[in-house]
Coordinates of C-alpha atoms in Angstrom, one line a residue:
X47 CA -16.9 60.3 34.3
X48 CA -19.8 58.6 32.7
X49 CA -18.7 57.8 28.9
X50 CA -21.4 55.8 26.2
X51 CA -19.8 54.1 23.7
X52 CA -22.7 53.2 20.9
X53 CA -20.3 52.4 18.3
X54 CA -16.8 52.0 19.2
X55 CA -15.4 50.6 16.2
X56 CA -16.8 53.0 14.2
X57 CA -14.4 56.1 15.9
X58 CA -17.6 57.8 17.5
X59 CA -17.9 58.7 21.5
X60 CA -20.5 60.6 23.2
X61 CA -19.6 62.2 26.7
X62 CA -21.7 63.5 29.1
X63 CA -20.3 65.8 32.1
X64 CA -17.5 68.5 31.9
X65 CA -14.6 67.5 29.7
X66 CA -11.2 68.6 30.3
X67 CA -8.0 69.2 28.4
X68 CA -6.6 71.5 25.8
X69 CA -7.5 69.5 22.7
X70 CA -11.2 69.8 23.3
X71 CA -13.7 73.4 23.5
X72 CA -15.5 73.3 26.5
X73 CA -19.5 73.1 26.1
X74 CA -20.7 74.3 29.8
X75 CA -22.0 71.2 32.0
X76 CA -24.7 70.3 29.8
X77 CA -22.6 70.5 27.1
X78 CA -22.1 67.5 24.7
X79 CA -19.1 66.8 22.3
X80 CA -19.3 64.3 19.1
X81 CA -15.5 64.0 17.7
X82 CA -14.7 61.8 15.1
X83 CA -11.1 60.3 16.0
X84 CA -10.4 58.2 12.7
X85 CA -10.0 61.1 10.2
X86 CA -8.8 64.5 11.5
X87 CA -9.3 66.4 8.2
X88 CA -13.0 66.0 9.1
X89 CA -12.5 66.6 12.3
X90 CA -16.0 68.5 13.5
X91 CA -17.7 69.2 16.9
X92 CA -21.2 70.6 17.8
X93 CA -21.5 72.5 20.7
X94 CA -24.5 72.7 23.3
X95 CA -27.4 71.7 20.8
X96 CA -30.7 71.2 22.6
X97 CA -31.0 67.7 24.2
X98 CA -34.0 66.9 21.0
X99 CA -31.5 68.0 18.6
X100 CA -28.4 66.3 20.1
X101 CA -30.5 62.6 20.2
X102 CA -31.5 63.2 16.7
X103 CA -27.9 63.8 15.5
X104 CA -26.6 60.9 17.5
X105 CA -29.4 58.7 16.0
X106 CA -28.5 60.6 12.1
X107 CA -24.8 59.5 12.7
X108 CA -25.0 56.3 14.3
X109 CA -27.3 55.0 11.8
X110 CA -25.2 56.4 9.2
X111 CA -22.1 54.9 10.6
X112 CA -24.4 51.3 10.2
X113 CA -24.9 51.8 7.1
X114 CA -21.3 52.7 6.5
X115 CA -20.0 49.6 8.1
X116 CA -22.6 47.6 6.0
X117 CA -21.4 48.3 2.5
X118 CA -18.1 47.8 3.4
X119 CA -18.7 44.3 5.3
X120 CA -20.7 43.6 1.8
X121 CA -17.6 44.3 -0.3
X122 CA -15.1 42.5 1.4
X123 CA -17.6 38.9 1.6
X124 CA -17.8 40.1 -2.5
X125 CA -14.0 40.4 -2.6
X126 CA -13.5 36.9 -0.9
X127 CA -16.2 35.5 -2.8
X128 CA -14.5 36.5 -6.1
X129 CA -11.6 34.9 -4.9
X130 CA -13.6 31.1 -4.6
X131 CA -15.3 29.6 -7.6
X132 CA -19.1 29.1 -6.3
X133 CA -20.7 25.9 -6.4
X134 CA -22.8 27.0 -9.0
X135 CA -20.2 27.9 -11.5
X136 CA -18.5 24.9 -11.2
X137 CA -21.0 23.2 -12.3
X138 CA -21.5 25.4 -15.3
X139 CA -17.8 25.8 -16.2
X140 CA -17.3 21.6 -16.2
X141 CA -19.9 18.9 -16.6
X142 CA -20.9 16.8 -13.6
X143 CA -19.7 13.6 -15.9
X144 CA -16.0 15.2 -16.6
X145 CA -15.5 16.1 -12.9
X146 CA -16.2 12.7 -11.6
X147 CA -14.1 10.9 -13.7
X148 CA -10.9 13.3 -13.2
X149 CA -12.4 12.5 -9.2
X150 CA -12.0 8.8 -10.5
X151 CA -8.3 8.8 -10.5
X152 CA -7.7 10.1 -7.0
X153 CA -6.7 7.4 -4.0
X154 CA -9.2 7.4 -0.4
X155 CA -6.9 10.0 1.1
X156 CA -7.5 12.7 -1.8
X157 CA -11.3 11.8 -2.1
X158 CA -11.4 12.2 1.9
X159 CA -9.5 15.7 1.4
X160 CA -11.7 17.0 -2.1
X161 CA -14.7 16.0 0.3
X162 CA -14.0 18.8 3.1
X163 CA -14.1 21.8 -0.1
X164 CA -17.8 22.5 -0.4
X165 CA -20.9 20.5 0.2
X166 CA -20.8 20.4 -3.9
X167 CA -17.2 18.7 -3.9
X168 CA -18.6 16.3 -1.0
X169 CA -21.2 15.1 -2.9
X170 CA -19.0 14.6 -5.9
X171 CA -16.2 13.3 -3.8
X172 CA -18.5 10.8 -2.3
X173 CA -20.1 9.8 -5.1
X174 CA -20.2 6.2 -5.5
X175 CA -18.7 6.3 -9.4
X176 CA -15.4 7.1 -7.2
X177 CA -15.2 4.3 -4.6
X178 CA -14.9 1.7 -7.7
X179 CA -11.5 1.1 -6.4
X180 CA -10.2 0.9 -2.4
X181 CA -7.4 -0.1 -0.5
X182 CA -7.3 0.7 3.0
X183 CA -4.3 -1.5 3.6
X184 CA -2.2 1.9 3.0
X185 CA -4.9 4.1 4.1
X186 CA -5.7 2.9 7.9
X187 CA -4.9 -0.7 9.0
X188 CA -7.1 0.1 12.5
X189 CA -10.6 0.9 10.6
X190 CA -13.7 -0.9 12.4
X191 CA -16.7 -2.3 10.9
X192 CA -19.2 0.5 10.7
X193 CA -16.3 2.1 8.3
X194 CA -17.0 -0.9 6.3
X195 CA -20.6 -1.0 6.1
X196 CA -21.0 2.5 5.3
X197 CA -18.2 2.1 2.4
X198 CA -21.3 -0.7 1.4
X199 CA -23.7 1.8 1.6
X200 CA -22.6 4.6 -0.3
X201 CA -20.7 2.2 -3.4
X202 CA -23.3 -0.1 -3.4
X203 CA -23.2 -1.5 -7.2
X204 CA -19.9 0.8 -7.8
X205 CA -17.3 -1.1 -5.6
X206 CA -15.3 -3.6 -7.5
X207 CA -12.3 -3.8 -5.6
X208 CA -11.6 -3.5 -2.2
X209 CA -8.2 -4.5 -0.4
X210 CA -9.1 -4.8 3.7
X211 CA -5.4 -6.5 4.3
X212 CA -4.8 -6.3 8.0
X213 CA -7.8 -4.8 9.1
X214 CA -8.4 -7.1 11.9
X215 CA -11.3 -5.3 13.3
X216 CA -13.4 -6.0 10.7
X217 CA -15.6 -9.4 11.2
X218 CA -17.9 -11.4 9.1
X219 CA -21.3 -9.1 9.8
X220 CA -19.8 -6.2 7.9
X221 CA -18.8 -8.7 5.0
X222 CA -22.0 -9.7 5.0
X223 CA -23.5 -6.1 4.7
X224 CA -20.9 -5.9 2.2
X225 CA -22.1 -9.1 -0.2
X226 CA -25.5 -7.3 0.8
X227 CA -24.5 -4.1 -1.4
X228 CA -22.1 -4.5 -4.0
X229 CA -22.9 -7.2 -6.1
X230 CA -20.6 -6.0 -8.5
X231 CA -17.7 -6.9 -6.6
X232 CA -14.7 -8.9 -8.1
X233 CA -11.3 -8.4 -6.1
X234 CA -12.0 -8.8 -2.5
X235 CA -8.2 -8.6 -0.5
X236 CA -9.2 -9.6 3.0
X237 CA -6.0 -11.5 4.0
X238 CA -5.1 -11.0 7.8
X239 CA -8.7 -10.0 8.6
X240 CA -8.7 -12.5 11.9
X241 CA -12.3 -12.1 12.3
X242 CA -13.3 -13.6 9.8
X243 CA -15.2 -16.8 9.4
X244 CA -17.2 -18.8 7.1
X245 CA -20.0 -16.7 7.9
X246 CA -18.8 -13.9 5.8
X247 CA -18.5 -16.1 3.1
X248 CA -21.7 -17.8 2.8
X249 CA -23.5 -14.1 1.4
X250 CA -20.2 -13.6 -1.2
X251 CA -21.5 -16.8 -2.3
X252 CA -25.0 -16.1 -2.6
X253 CA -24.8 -12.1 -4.0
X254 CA -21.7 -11.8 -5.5
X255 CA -21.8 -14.1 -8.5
X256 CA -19.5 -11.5 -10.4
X257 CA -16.5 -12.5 -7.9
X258 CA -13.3 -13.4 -9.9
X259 CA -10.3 -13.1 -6.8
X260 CA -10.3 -13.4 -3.3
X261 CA -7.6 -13.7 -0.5
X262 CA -8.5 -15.2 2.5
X263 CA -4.7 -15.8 3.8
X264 CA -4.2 -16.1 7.5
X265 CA -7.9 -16.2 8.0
X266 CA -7.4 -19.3 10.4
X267 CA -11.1 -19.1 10.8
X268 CA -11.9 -20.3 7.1
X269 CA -12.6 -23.7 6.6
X270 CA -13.6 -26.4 3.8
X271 CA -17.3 -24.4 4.3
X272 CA -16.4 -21.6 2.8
X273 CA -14.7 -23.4 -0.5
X274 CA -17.7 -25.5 -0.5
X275 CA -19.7 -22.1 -0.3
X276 CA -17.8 -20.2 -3.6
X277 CA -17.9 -23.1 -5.8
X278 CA -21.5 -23.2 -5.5
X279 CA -22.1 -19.2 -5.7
X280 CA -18.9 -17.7 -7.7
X281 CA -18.6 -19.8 -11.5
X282 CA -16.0 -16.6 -12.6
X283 CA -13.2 -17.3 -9.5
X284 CA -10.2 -17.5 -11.4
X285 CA -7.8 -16.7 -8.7
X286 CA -8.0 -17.7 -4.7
X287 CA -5.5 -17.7 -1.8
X288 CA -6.2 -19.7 1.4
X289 CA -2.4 -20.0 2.4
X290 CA -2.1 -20.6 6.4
X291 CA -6.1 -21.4 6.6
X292 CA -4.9 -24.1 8.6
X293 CA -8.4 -26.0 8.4
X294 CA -8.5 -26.4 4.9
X295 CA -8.8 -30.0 3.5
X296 CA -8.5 -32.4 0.7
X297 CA -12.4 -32.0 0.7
X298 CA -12.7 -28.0 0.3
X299 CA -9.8 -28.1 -2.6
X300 CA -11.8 -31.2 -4.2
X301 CA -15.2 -28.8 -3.9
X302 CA -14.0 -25.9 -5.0
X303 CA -12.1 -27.2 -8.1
X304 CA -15.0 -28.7 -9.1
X305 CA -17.2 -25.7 -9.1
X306 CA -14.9 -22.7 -10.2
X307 CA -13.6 -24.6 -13.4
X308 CA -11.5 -21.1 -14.2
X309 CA -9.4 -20.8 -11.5
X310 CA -6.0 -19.6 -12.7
X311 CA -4.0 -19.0 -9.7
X312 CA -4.1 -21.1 -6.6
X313 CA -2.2 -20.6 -3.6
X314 CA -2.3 -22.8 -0.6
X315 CA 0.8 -22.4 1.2
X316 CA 1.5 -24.1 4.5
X317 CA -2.3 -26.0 4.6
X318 CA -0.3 -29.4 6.0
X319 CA -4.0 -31.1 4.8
X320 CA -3.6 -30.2 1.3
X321 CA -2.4 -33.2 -0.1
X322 CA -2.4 -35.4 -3.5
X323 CA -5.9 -35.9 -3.8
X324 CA -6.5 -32.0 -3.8
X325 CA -3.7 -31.1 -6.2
X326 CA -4.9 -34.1 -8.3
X327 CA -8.2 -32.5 -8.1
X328 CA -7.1 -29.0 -9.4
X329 CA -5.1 -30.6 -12.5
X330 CA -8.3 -32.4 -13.2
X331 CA -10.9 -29.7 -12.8
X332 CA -9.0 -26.6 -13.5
X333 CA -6.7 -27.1 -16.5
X334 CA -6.1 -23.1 -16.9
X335 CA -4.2 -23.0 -14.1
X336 CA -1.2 -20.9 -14.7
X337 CA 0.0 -20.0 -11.1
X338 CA 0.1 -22.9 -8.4
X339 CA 1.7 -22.0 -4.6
X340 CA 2.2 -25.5 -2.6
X341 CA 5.0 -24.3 0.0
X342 CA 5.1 -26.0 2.8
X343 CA 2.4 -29.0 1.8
X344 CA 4.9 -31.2 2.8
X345 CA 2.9 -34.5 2.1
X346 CA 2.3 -34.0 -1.8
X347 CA 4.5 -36.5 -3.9
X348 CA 5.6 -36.6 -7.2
X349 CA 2.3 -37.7 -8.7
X350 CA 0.2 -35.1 -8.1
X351 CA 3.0 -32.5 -9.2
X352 CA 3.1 -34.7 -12.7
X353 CA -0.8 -34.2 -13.0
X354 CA -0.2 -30.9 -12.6
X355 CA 2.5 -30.7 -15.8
X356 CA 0.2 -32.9 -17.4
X357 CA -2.7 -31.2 -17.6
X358 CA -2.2 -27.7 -16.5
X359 CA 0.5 -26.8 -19.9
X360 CA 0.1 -23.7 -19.2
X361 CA 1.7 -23.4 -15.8
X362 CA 4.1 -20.3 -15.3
X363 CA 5.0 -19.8 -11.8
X364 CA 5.2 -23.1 -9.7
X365 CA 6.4 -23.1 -5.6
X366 CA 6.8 -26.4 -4.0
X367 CA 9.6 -25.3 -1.3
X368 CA 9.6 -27.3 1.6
X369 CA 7.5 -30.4 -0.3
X370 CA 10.3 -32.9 1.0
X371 CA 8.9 -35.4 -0.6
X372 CA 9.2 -34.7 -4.3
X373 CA 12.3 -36.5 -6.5
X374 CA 14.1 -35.5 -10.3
X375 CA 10.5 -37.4 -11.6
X376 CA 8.6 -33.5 -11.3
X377 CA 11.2 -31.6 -12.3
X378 CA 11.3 -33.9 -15.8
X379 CA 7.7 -34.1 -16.2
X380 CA 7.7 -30.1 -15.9
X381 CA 10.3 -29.9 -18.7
X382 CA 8.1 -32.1 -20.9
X383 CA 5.4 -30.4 -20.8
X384 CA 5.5 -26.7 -19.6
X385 CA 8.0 -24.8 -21.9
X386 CA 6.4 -21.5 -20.1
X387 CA 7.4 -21.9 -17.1
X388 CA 9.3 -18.6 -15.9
X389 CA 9.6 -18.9 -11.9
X390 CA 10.1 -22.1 -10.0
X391 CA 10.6 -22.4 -6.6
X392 CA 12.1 -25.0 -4.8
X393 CA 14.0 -24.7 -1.7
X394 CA 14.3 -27.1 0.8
X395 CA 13.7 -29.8 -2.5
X396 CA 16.4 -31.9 -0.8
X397 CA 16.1 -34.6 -3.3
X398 CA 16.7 -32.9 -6.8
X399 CA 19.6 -33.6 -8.5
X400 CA 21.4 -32.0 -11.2
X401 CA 19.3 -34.5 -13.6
X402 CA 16.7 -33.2 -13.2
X403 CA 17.8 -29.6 -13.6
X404 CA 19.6 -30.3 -16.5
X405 CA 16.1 -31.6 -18.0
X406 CA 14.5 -28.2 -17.1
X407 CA 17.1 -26.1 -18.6
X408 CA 17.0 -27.6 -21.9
X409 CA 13.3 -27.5 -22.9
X410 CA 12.1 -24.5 -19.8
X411 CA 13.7 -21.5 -21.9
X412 CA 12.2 -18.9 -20.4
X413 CA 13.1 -19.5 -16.6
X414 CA 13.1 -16.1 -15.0
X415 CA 13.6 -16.7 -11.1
X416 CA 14.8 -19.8 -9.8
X417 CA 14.7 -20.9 -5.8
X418 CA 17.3 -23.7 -5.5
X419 CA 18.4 -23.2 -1.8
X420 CA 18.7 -26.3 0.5
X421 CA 18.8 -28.6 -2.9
X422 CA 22.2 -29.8 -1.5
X423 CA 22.8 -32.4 -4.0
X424 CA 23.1 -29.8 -7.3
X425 CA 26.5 -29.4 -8.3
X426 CA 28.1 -27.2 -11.5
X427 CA 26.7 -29.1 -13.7
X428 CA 23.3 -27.5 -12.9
X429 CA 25.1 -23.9 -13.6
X430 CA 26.4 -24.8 -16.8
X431 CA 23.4 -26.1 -18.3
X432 CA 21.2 -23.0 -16.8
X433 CA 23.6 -20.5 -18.2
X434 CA 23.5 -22.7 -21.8
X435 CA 19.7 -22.8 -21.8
X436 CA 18.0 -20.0 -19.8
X437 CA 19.1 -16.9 -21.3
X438 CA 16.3 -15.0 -19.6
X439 CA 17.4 -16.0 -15.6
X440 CA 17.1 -12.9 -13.7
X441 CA 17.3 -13.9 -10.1
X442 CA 19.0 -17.0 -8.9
X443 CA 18.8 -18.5 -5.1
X444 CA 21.9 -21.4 -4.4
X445 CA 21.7 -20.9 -0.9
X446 CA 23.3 -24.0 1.2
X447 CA 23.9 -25.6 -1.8
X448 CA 27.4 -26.7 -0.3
X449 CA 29.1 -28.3 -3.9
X450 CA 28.5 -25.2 -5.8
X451 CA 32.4 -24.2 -6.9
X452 CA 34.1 -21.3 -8.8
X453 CA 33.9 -23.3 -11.7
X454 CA 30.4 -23.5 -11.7
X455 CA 30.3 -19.5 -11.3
X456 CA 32.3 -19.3 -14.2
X457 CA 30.8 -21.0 -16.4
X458 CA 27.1 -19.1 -15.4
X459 CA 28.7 -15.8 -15.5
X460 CA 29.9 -16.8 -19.1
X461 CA 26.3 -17.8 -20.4
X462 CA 23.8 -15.5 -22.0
X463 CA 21.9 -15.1 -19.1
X464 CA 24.9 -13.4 -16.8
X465 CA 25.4 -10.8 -19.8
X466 CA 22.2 -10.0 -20.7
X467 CA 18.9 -10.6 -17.3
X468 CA 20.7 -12.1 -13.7
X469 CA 20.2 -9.1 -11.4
X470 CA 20.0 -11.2 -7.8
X471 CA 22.6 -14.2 -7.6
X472 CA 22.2 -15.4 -3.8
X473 CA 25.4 -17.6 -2.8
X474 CA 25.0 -17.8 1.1
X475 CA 26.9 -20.9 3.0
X476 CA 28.7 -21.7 -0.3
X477 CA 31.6 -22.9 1.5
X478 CA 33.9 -23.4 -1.9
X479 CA 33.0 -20.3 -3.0
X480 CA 36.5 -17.7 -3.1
X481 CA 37.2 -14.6 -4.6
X482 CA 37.5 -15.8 -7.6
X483 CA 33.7 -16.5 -7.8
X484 CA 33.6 -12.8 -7.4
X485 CA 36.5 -12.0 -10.5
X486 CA 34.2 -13.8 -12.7
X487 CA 30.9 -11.8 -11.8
X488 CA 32.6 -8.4 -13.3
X489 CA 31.1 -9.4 -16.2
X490 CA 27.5 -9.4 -14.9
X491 CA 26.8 -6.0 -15.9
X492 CA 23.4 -6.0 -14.9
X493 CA 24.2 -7.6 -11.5
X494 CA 22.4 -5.3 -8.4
X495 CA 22.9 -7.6 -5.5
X496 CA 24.7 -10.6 -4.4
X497 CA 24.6 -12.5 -1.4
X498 CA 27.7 -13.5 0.1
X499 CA 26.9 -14.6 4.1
X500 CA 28.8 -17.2 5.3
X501 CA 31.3 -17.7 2.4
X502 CA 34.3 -18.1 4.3
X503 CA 37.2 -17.6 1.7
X504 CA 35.9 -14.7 0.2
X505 CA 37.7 -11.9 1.0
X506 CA 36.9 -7.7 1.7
X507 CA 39.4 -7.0 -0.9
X508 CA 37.7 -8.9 -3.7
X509 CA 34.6 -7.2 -2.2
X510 CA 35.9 -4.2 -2.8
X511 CA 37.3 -4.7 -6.9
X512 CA 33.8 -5.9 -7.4
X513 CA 32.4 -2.9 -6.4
X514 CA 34.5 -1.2 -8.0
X515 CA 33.6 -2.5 -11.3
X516 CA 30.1 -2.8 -10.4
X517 CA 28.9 0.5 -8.5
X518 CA 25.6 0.3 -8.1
X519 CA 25.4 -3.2 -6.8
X520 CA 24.6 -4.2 -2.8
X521 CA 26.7 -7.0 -1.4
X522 CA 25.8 -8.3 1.6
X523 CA 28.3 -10.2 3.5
X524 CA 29.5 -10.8 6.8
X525 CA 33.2 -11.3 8.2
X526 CA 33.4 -12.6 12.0
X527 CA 35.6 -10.6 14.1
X528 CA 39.2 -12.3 13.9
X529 CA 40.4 -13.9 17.5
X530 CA 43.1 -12.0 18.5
X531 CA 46.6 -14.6 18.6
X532 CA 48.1 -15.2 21.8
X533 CA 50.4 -12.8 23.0
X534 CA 53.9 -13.4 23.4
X535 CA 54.9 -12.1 27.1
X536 CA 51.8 -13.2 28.1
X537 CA 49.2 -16.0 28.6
X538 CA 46.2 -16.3 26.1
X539 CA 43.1 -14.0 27.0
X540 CA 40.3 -16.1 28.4
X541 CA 37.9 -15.1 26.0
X542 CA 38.8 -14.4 22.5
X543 CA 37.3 -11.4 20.9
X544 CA 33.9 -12.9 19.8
X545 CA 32.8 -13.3 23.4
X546 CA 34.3 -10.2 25.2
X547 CA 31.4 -8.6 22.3
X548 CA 28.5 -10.8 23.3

């Protein structure tokens, strides 16, 4: 049977030949049958109409049927269009200016989503008003160059801050497209970018006058070039981080403090060539210095760190861990002259004494966070005297700091400090520390973690009534497994519990 099917969808058939079966009148064999099969209370046939007559009603219906199918595709795009706001009335219901900024406050990930609306949201999401502000460090760590550049190219004179930490596949060329582009820029994070060289720093220097902060930590690429470079391009660098830029001198320190006279916060940690001479240099050059990282520049003395309270009153964060070389002479010359001072970090500071402790903690009273682990020669002394004079202490390091007794807890946890700010009290391998170190911290209200690694004579149990007084705090500690004693039919394991585990 030959069946044509001119519009199927539409519930139409036309048959030619005999057709059989009960539900249909028979037309002869030149017969034709139209049946319409959605709607049987319409249900019509014509029977053996002349073949002129029987094309014009197929073409009659099947153009109707078009028609039909038409309209209704029309209203259901109108329906779904009703349901969308068109580009078009966006733009009339809110003003261009009032939907970028509420574009303004979203991260790269929203921007990147708002973009794939409409071609009007793209272009708004896009806009360069809305890439003022990046950080790709949460983003994508993995991003490659081109992704840079065409960041440059669309911000242009927008971008002010963009945070590249980690992105290792980015080199100096896309920096320089970058200094290229946005002049504007002030914060540029590109701290664990490997790639980069002193190459990408010559063009900050020479287009990006406005440039106020820049990391360059664990670039091992940088060298004294580079400071050379932004003291003679950026005047407004008020804060710079080269720490683990292993090539950095004396020289590029001496450079760069003589051309970016605002510099605020420095940070330098383990450059082994930053020595006196640089931190000298800084003291001299930039006396606004308020935050000053030397950690691990093991060959600065106590002369350069006296500059440094000399000149630089108003110093408020200060790290010289590991600086072996320093005495009680800093420590007092800080005291005299920087009552600000809220963190101070030294660790590893094996030559402080309580003397020069004491000295902080009568004239330093607004010490916030104290690092005093390795200083082994501190004894109670030093507590009492912090507890008398720095009621704002909030976290407090006395790691390895072997003399440190119950006593000296005491008379801390009995200050105004305990009551009132310490949060973080860190008491690993304090070997005369007991349980009753942990009776007098009850008190601490405001006490969220203590570490206890190492102390030998403190016990679960006192763990445990701490805890129960205190909550919410997090007590780290760890108790070796206990060596089994020998038993008394038989001879003495070989290996006592501790090894049987490893």
């Amino acid at each position: 049977m030959n069946r044509y099917h001119p519009n199927h969808h539409h519930g139409y058939h036309y048959q030619h030949g005999h057709h059989h079966g009960h539900h249909h009148h028979r037309s002869g064999s030149g017969g034709a049958v139209w049946q319409q099969q959605q709607q049987p209370s319409h249900h019509f046939q014509y029977y053996q109409q002349p073949p002129q007559e029987q094309h014009a009603l197929y073409q009659e219906h099947y153009h109707y049927q078009r028609r039909r199918s038409s309209e209704v595709y029309g209203r259901r795009v109108q329906q779904q269009k009703t349901c969308m706001i068109p580009d078009d009335e966006i733009s009339r219901k809110l003003p261009k200016e009032i939907l970028l900024r509420i574009l303004s406050y979203l991260d790269v990930t929203s921007l990147c989503r708002c973009g794939q609306v409409s071609r009007y949201w793209n272009m708004l999401a896009l806009d360069g008003s809305n890439w003022q502000k990046i950080d790709l460090f949460d983003f994508q760590r993995d991003i490659e160059g081109p992704v840079i550049e065409n960041i440059s190219l669309r911000c242009g004179g927008f971008l002010k801050y963009l945070r590249l930490r980690g992105c290792q596949s980015v080199g100096s060329q896309s920096i320089r497209t970058l200094a290229q582009h946005c002049h504007n820029i002030e914060h540029l994070d590109l701290s664990e970018c490997k790639k980069i060289s002193d190459v990408a720093i010559q063009p900050l220097s020479k287009h990006c006058a406005k440039l106020i902060a820049i990391n360059l930590e664990s670039c091992s690429q940088i060298s004294d070039s580079s400071l050379k470079a932004l003291s003679d391009g950026c005047p407004n660098l008020a804060e710079i981080n080269v720490s683990w830029c292993n090539l950095i001198t004396e020289n590029g320190v001496e450079a760069l403090a003589r051309g970016c006279n605002k510099i605020k916060k420095f940070s330098s940690k383990g450059c082994k060539q930053v020595n006196d001479r640089a931190v000298i240099a800084l003291a001299l050059y930039c006396p606004g210095i308020e935050v000053l990282n030397l950690h691990s520049c093991d060959s600065i003395t106590d002369a350069s760190i006296s500059k440094i309270a000399e000149k630089c009153i108003n110093l408020k964060q200060l790290c010289v861990s590991k600086c072996t070389e320093l005495t009680d002479q800093s420590l007092i010359a800080l005291s005299t002259n920087n009552h600000y001072l809220n963190t101070l970090e030294v660790a590893g500071c094996a030559h402080f004494t309580d003397t020069g402790f004491i000295a902080l903690a009568k004239n330093c009273k607004f010490l916030e966070r104290m690092d005093l682990e390795e200083c082994s020669l501190i004894t109670d002394a030093t507590l009492l005297n912090l507890a008398m004079g720095c009621p704002s202490l909030e976290k407090l390091t006395l790691s390895h700091c072997e003399l440190i007794t119950d006593e000296g807890i005491r008379q801390l946890a009995g200050g105004g400090c305990a009551a009132e700010s310490l949060s973080v009290l860190e008491l690993d391998n304090c070997p005369l520390i007991t349980d009753a170190t942990l009776e007098h911290l009850i008190s601490c209200h405001n006490l969220q973690r203590i570490e206890l690694y190492d102390c030998q004579l403190i016990s679960r149990n006192a763990i445990r009534r701490l805890r129960n007084h205190l909550p919410n705090i997090k007590v780290h500690a760890y108790f070796a497994p206990v060596t089994p004693p020998p038993t008394a039919n038989g001879p003495r394991p070989r290996y006592c519990r501790c090894c049987e585990i490893l």
